[in-house]
Amino acid sequence: MAEKSPRYPRDFHGHGADRPDAAWPGGARIAVSFVLNYEEGGENCLLHGDAASEAFLSEIVGAAPWPGQRHWNMESIYDYGARAGFWRLHRLFTETRVPVTVYGVATALARSPAQVEAMQEADWEIASHGLKWIDYKDHTPEDEAADMDAAIKLHTEVTGARPMGWYTGRCSVNTVALAAQRGFDWISDTYDDDLPYWIDADGRDQLIIPYTLDCNDMRFATPQGFNAGDQFFAYLRDSFDALYAEGTSGRPAMLSIGLHCRLIGRPGRVQALRKFIEYINGFEGVWCARRTDIAAHWAATHPPQRRHNWHLLGQEAFVSTFGGIFEHSPWIAEGAWALELGPAHDSAQGLHNALCRVFRAASDDQRLEVLRAHPDLAGKLAAAKRLTDESTAEQASAGLDALTDDERHQFDTQNSAYVAKHGFPFIIAVKDHDKAGILRAFERRIGNDSATEFTEACKQVERIARLRLEDME
């Protein structure tokens, strides 16, 4: 029994170099998602049953939690968000008719009935931001799941509807999987892309709408962040301009903007947000949307498509599938299976890289055996129909299965001369050429020294492998 191969769960490939056309409604060149985090009343506080006071995202930069004590100043700063900041932002967004998604902490919503009613009257989406605004990195999956269920229950009681979007924020490595088990339309506990994408969550297609920590007013309250509203505006403007230009070039993306009542809701900062809204209103093709609208559009326009999970294949299935990619050399597939494969290898591009690593790491003698495993072009094995299916199809693609007598004589002569000089068959990715081009390559390469031809033949073997993998996608 082979040892279990290492597998790497993070996906560095994503949408890839040629990301899909988002096809936003009305041909929009960019989607802009304004998110208002409503956390006031859900933060760490002795009144909420916590062991210490809150220490994160306030005007007290570098604050430390006070174990066993209420922090009056901290509580007062959070209270400002609910009492003043929220209403200032509510007026701004309703006056400008900009739709909003609220990340609502369930206990905070329960303590703010007037604000919840205002959100609903404005037709804002109210997604869940968890039960309490606390850090889950040290929670057991069971405890985190229990808090999720309690958050859904309380949210439903307070708003009258179950939340269909989820964002924990201060999450654990288990958060996305746990949320996916609870049937949300979208989850935003990632920061890894400019577009939504699907994941396979234990057999369920789960939509991920990535969030942001850079276009986020939280940086007013963190070191090396924004010190003035103009800095925030400039950063939002530049982010918008970059994505809008990409959308103009045919690849529309999404810009998320994270906001907090107690931060951007201050008079000295809110004007930056107003300026930004006025700025983007000067452009055509801007779709300001709630995340529920983005999710519905993505599900309809880009439904989930099952991608290959090649990196999850067992050794026997992996070698059976890819053992012939390098001609008669299954040991290369065996070596690739033992590498640290991950989602980035579930494509022709990715798996080709893994297979080539094994081939390139082999000794010259081992690679020579791979070269010698290749048949002559239009040679005796082809005539006897003893080629592999892959080689048969490849040679046929260049018309080598339908040679004239003169052409066959040319190939036989060149094959014999090449092998006699270099000690291995002439190898070329025939799918890249026609008969005439192959014969010209024969004539050009036969005069090379054997070291040069060995290098070239290895490159051609890798090219053939890539083409075979692309045929399997």
CSV table of C-alpha atoms in Angstrom, one decimal, residues 16-315:
chain,number,residue,atom,x,y,z
A,16,GLY,CA,-6.9,31.9,-13.9
A,17,ALA,CA,-5.3,34.3,-16.3
A,18,ASP,CA,-8.5,34.6,-18.4
A,19,ARG,CA,-11.1,35.2,-15.8
A,20,PRO,CA,-14.7,34.8,-17.0
A,21,ASP,CA,-16.9,37.7,-18.2
A,22,ALA,CA,-19.1,38.5,-15.3
A,23,ALA,CA,-21.8,39.7,-17.7
A,24,TRP,CA,-23.2,42.1,-15.1
A,25,PRO,CA,-26.7,43.3,-15.8
A,26,GLY,CA,-27.0,45.9,-18.4
A,27,GLY,CA,-23.5,45.3,-19.6
A,28,ALA,CA,-22.1,47.0,-16.5
A,29,ARG,CA,-18.3,47.3,-16.4
A,30,ILE,CA,-18.1,46.9,-12.6
A,31,ALA,CA,-20.2,45.8,-9.7
A,32,VAL,CA,-19.9,47.8,-6.5
A,33,SER,CA,-21.0,46.2,-3.2
A,34,PHE,CA,-21.3,48.5,-0.2
A,35,VAL,CA,-21.3,46.5,3.0
A,36,LEU,CA,-22.3,48.0,6.4
A,37,ASN,CA,-21.1,46.0,9.4
A,38,TYR,CA,-23.6,46.4,12.2
A,39,GLU,CA,-21.7,45.2,15.3
A,40,GLU,CA,-22.7,47.7,18.0
A,41,GLY,CA,-24.1,45.8,20.9
A,42,GLY,CA,-22.6,42.5,19.8
A,43,GLU,CA,-19.0,43.3,20.7
A,44,ASN,CA,-17.0,41.8,23.6
A,45,CYS,CA,-18.5,43.2,26.8
A,46,LEU,CA,-19.1,42.0,30.4
A,47,LEU,CA,-22.8,42.9,29.8
A,48,HIS,CA,-22.8,40.3,27.0
A,49,GLY,CA,-21.4,37.5,29.1
A,50,ASP,CA,-17.8,38.0,27.9
A,51,ALA,CA,-14.8,37.7,30.1
A,52,ALA,CA,-13.3,41.0,29.0
A,53,SER,CA,-14.0,44.3,27.2
A,54,GLU,CA,-13.7,44.8,23.4
A,55,ALA,CA,-10.3,45.9,22.1
A,56,PHE,CA,-10.7,45.9,18.3
A,57,LEU,CA,-11.7,48.6,15.8
A,58,SER,CA,-12.3,51.7,17.8
A,59,GLU,CA,-10.9,55.2,18.2
A,60,ILE,CA,-8.6,53.8,20.9
A,61,VAL,CA,-5.9,52.5,18.7
A,62,GLY,CA,-3.9,49.8,20.5
A,63,ALA,CA,-6.5,49.2,23.1
A,64,ALA,CA,-6.2,46.1,25.3
A,65,PRO,CA,-9.0,44.0,26.7
A,66,TRP,CA,-9.9,44.6,30.3
A,67,PRO,CA,-10.5,41.2,31.9
A,68,GLY,CA,-13.4,41.3,34.3
A,69,GLN,CA,-14.1,45.0,33.8
A,70,ARG,CA,-16.4,47.1,31.7
A,71,HIS,CA,-14.5,49.6,29.5
A,72,TRP,CA,-16.8,52.6,29.7
A,73,ASN,CA,-15.0,54.5,26.9
A,74,MET,CA,-15.0,51.6,24.6
A,75,GLU,CA,-18.7,50.9,25.2
A,76,SER,CA,-19.4,54.6,24.5
A,77,ILE,CA,-17.5,54.6,21.2
A,78,TYR,CA,-19.5,51.6,20.1
A,79,ASP,CA,-22.7,53.3,21.2
A,80,TYR,CA,-21.9,56.2,18.9
A,81,GLY,CA,-22.1,53.8,16.0
A,82,ALA,CA,-25.6,52.8,16.8
A,83,ARG,CA,-26.9,56.2,18.0
A,84,ALA,CA,-25.3,58.6,15.5
A,85,GLY,CA,-23.1,56.9,12.9
A,86,PHE,CA,-25.8,54.5,11.6
A,87,TRP,CA,-28.4,57.2,11.0
A,88,ARG,CA,-25.8,59.4,9.2
A,89,LEU,CA,-25.0,56.5,6.9
A,90,HIS,CA,-28.7,55.7,6.5
A,91,ARG,CA,-29.4,59.2,5.3
A,92,LEU,CA,-26.5,59.1,2.9
A,93,PHE,CA,-27.4,55.8,1.3
A,94,THR,CA,-31.1,56.5,1.1
A,95,GLU,CA,-30.6,60.0,-0.3
A,96,THR,CA,-28.3,58.7,-3.0
A,97,ARG,CA,-30.4,55.5,-3.6
A,98,VAL,CA,-27.4,53.2,-3.1
A,99,PRO,CA,-28.3,49.6,-2.1
A,100,VAL,CA,-26.6,48.2,0.9
A,101,THR,CA,-25.8,44.8,2.4
A,102,VAL,CA,-25.7,44.8,6.1
A,103,TYR,CA,-23.5,42.3,8.0
A,104,GLY,CA,-25.6,42.1,11.1
A,105,VAL,CA,-24.4,40.6,14.3
A,106,ALA,CA,-27.5,38.9,15.6
A,107,THR,CA,-27.2,40.1,19.2
A,108,ALA,CA,-26.5,43.6,17.9
A,109,LEU,CA,-29.6,43.6,15.7
A,110,ALA,CA,-31.7,42.3,18.6
A,111,ARG,CA,-30.6,45.4,20.7
A,112,SER,CA,-31.4,47.8,17.8
A,113,PRO,CA,-35.0,47.5,16.7
A,114,ALA,CA,-35.2,51.0,15.3
A,115,GLN,CA,-32.1,50.5,13.1
A,116,VAL,CA,-33.4,47.1,11.9
A,117,GLU,CA,-36.7,48.6,10.9
A,118,ALA,CA,-34.9,51.4,9.0
A,119,MET,CA,-32.7,48.8,7.2
A,120,GLN,CA,-35.8,46.9,6.1
A,121,GLU,CA,-37.7,50.0,5.0
A,122,ALA,CA,-34.7,51.0,2.8
A,123,ASP,CA,-34.8,47.4,1.3
A,124,TRP,CA,-31.3,46.7,2.5
A,125,GLU,CA,-30.1,43.1,2.6
A,126,ILE,CA,-29.5,41.9,6.1
A,127,ALA,CA,-27.0,39.1,6.1
A,128,SER,CA,-25.6,37.4,9.2
A,129,HIS,CA,-22.4,38.5,10.9
A,130,GLY,CA,-22.6,35.8,13.5
A,131,LEU,CA,-24.1,35.6,17.0
A,132,LYS,CA,-21.5,37.8,18.7
A,133,TRP,CA,-18.7,39.8,17.2
A,134,ILE,CA,-15.9,37.7,18.7
A,135,ASP,CA,-12.9,35.7,17.5
A,136,TYR,CA,-13.5,32.1,16.6
A,137,LYS,CA,-9.9,30.9,15.9
A,138,ASP,CA,-9.7,29.0,19.2
A,139,HIS,CA,-13.3,27.6,19.2
A,140,THR,CA,-14.1,24.0,18.6
A,141,PRO,CA,-16.1,23.3,15.4
A,142,GLU,CA,-18.9,22.2,17.7
A,143,ASP,CA,-19.0,25.4,19.6
A,144,GLU,CA,-18.7,27.5,16.5
A,145,ALA,CA,-21.5,25.6,14.9
A,146,ALA,CA,-23.7,26.0,17.9
A,147,ASP,CA,-23.2,29.8,17.7
A,148,MET,CA,-24.0,29.8,14.0
A,149,ASP,CA,-27.3,28.0,14.7
A,150,ALA,CA,-28.1,30.4,17.5
A,151,ALA,CA,-27.3,33.4,15.2
A,152,ILE,CA,-29.6,32.1,12.5
A,153,LYS,CA,-32.4,31.5,15.0
A,154,LEU,CA,-32.0,35.0,16.6
A,155,HIS,CA,-31.6,36.7,13.3
A,156,THR,CA,-34.9,35.1,12.1
A,157,GLU,CA,-36.7,36.2,15.2
A,158,VAL,CA,-35.5,39.8,15.0
A,159,THR,CA,-35.9,40.4,11.2
A,160,GLY,CA,-38.6,38.0,10.4
A,161,ALA,CA,-36.6,36.2,7.8
A,162,ARG,CA,-33.7,33.7,7.8
A,163,PRO,CA,-30.4,35.2,6.7
A,164,MET,CA,-29.2,33.9,3.3
A,165,GLY,CA,-25.7,35.4,3.4
A,166,TRP,CA,-23.0,34.8,5.9
A,167,TYR,CA,-19.8,36.6,7.1
A,168,THR,CA,-18.1,35.8,10.4
A,169,GLY,CA,-15.1,38.0,9.9
A,170,ARG,CA,-13.0,36.9,12.9
A,171,CYS,CA,-13.3,33.4,11.7
A,172,SER,CA,-11.7,30.0,12.1
A,173,VAL,CA,-10.4,27.5,9.5
A,174,ASN,CA,-13.8,25.7,9.9
A,175,THR,CA,-16.0,28.7,9.3
A,176,VAL,CA,-16.7,28.4,5.6
A,177,ALA,CA,-17.4,24.6,5.8
A,178,LEU,CA,-19.7,25.1,8.8
A,179,ALA,CA,-21.6,27.9,7.1
A,180,ALA,CA,-21.9,25.9,3.8
A,181,GLN,CA,-23.6,23.1,5.8
A,182,ARG,CA,-26.3,25.6,6.7
A,183,GLY,CA,-27.5,26.3,3.2
A,184,PHE,CA,-26.5,30.0,2.7
A,185,ASP,CA,-26.8,31.5,-0.8
A,186,TRP,CA,-23.4,33.1,-0.4
A,187,ILE,CA,-20.5,33.2,2.1
A,188,SER,CA,-18.0,36.0,2.2
A,189,ASP,CA,-15.3,34.8,4.6
A,190,THR,CA,-12.6,35.0,2.0
A,191,TYR,CA,-10.5,37.8,0.6
A,192,ASP,CA,-9.0,35.9,-2.4
A,193,ASP,CA,-10.6,37.3,-5.6
A,194,ASP,CA,-12.3,40.1,-7.4
A,195,LEU,CA,-15.2,37.9,-8.6
A,196,PRO,CA,-17.5,35.3,-7.0
A,197,TYR,CA,-16.7,31.6,-7.4
A,198,TRP,CA,-18.0,28.2,-6.5
A,199,ILE,CA,-16.6,25.7,-4.2
A,200,ASP,CA,-17.4,22.1,-3.6
A,201,ALA,CA,-18.5,21.9,0.1
A,202,ASP,CA,-18.9,18.2,0.8
A,203,GLY,CA,-20.9,17.7,-2.4
A,204,ARG,CA,-22.8,21.0,-2.2
A,205,ASP,CA,-22.1,23.8,-4.6
A,206,GLN,CA,-21.4,26.8,-2.5
A,207,LEU,CA,-21.1,30.3,-3.8
A,208,ILE,CA,-18.3,32.5,-2.4
A,209,ILE,CA,-18.5,36.2,-2.7
A,210,PRO,CA,-15.1,37.5,-1.6
A,211,TYR,CA,-14.9,40.4,0.8
A,212,THR,CA,-12.2,43.1,1.4
A,213,LEU,CA,-10.0,44.3,4.2
A,214,ASP,CA,-8.2,47.0,2.1
A,215,CYS,CA,-11.2,49.0,0.8
A,216,ASN,CA,-12.4,49.0,4.3
A,217,ASP,CA,-12.8,51.8,6.8
A,218,MET,CA,-11.4,49.5,9.5
A,219,ARG,CA,-8.0,50.9,8.4
A,220,PHE,CA,-8.9,54.1,10.2
A,221,ALA,CA,-8.5,52.1,13.4
A,222,THR,CA,-5.4,50.0,12.6
A,223,PRO,CA,-1.7,50.9,12.4
A,224,GLN,CA,-0.5,52.0,9.0
A,225,GLY,CA,-4.1,52.7,7.9
A,226,PHE,CA,-6.0,55.8,6.8
A,227,ASN,CA,-5.5,58.9,8.9
A,228,ALA,CA,-7.9,61.2,7.0
A,229,GLY,CA,-11.0,60.9,4.9
A,230,ASP,CA,-9.1,62.0,1.8
A,231,GLN,CA,-6.8,59.0,2.0
A,232,PHE,CA,-9.8,56.7,2.2
A,233,PHE,CA,-11.5,58.4,-0.8
A,234,ALA,CA,-8.3,58.2,-2.8
A,235,TYR,CA,-7.9,54.6,-2.2
A,236,LEU,CA,-11.5,53.8,-3.1
A,237,ARG,CA,-11.2,55.9,-6.2
A,238,ASP,CA,-8.0,54.2,-7.4
A,239,SER,CA,-9.5,50.8,-6.7
A,240,PHE,CA,-12.6,51.7,-8.7
A,241,ASP,CA,-10.6,53.2,-11.6
A,242,ALA,CA,-8.4,50.1,-11.9
A,243,LEU,CA,-11.4,47.7,-12.0
A,244,TYR,CA,-13.4,50.0,-14.2
A,245,ALA,CA,-10.6,50.0,-16.7
A,246,GLU,CA,-10.4,46.2,-16.6
A,247,GLY,CA,-14.2,46.1,-17.2
A,248,THR,CA,-13.8,48.4,-20.2
A,249,SER,CA,-11.3,45.9,-21.6
A,250,GLY,CA,-13.9,43.1,-21.3
A,251,ARG,CA,-13.3,41.6,-17.9
A,252,PRO,CA,-15.7,43.2,-15.5
A,253,ALA,CA,-15.0,42.6,-11.8
A,254,MET,CA,-16.5,43.4,-8.4
A,255,LEU,CA,-15.4,46.0,-5.8
A,256,SER,CA,-16.4,45.4,-2.2
A,257,ILE,CA,-16.3,48.3,0.2
A,258,GLY,CA,-16.5,47.5,4.0
A,259,LEU,CA,-17.9,50.1,6.4
A,260,HIS,CA,-18.6,50.4,10.1
A,261,CYS,CA,-21.1,52.7,11.7
A,262,ARG,CA,-18.7,53.9,14.5
A,263,LEU,CA,-15.9,54.5,12.0
A,264,ILE,CA,-17.0,55.9,8.7
A,265,GLY,CA,-20.1,57.3,10.5
A,266,ARG,CA,-18.0,60.0,12.1
A,267,PRO,CA,-18.5,63.5,10.6
A,268,GLY,CA,-14.8,63.8,9.7
A,269,ARG,CA,-14.9,60.7,7.6
A,270,VAL,CA,-18.4,60.4,6.1
A,271,GLN,CA,-17.7,63.1,3.5
A,272,ALA,CA,-15.1,60.8,1.9
A,273,LEU,CA,-17.8,58.2,1.4
A,274,ARG,CA,-20.1,60.8,0.0
A,275,LYS,CA,-17.4,62.0,-2.4
A,276,PHE,CA,-16.8,58.5,-3.6
A,277,ILE,CA,-20.5,57.8,-4.3
A,278,GLU,CA,-20.7,61.1,-6.2
A,279,TYR,CA,-17.6,60.1,-8.1
A,280,ILE,CA,-18.8,56.7,-9.3
A,281,ASN,CA,-22.2,58.2,-10.2
A,282,GLY,CA,-20.3,60.1,-12.9
A,283,PHE,CA,-19.5,56.9,-14.8
A,284,GLU,CA,-21.7,54.8,-17.1
A,285,GLY,CA,-21.9,51.0,-16.5
A,286,VAL,CA,-21.7,50.9,-12.7
A,287,TRP,CA,-23.9,48.4,-11.0
A,288,CYS,CA,-24.3,49.1,-7.3
A,289,ALA,CA,-25.8,45.9,-5.9
A,290,ARG,CA,-26.6,44.1,-2.8
A,291,ARG,CA,-24.7,40.8,-2.3
A,292,THR,CA,-27.9,38.9,-2.6
A,293,ASP,CA,-28.4,40.4,-6.1
A,294,ILE,CA,-24.8,39.6,-7.1
A,295,ALA,CA,-25.3,36.0,-5.9
A,296,ALA,CA,-28.5,35.6,-7.8
A,297,HIS,CA,-26.9,37.0,-11.0
A,298,TRP,CA,-23.8,34.8,-10.6
A,299,ALA,CA,-25.9,31.6,-10.0
A,300,ALA,CA,-28.0,32.3,-13.1
A,301,THR,CA,-25.2,33.5,-15.4
A,302,HIS,CA,-22.3,31.3,-14.1
A,303,PRO,CA,-23.9,28.2,-12.6
A,304,PRO,CA,-21.5,25.8,-10.9
A,305,GLN,CA,-19.5,23.5,-13.1
A,306,ARG,CA,-17.8,20.5,-11.7
A,307,ARG,CA,-14.1,20.8,-12.2
A,308,HIS,CA,-11.7,18.0,-12.2
A,309,ASN,CA,-10.5,16.8,-8.8
A,310,TRP,CA,-7.5,15.0,-10.2
A,311,HIS,CA,-5.4,15.9,-7.1
A,312,LEU,CA,-7.8,13.8,-5.0
A,313,LEU,CA,-7.5,10.6,-7.0
A,314,GLY,CA,-6.0,7.6,-5.3
A,315,GLN,CA,-2.7,6.3,-6.6
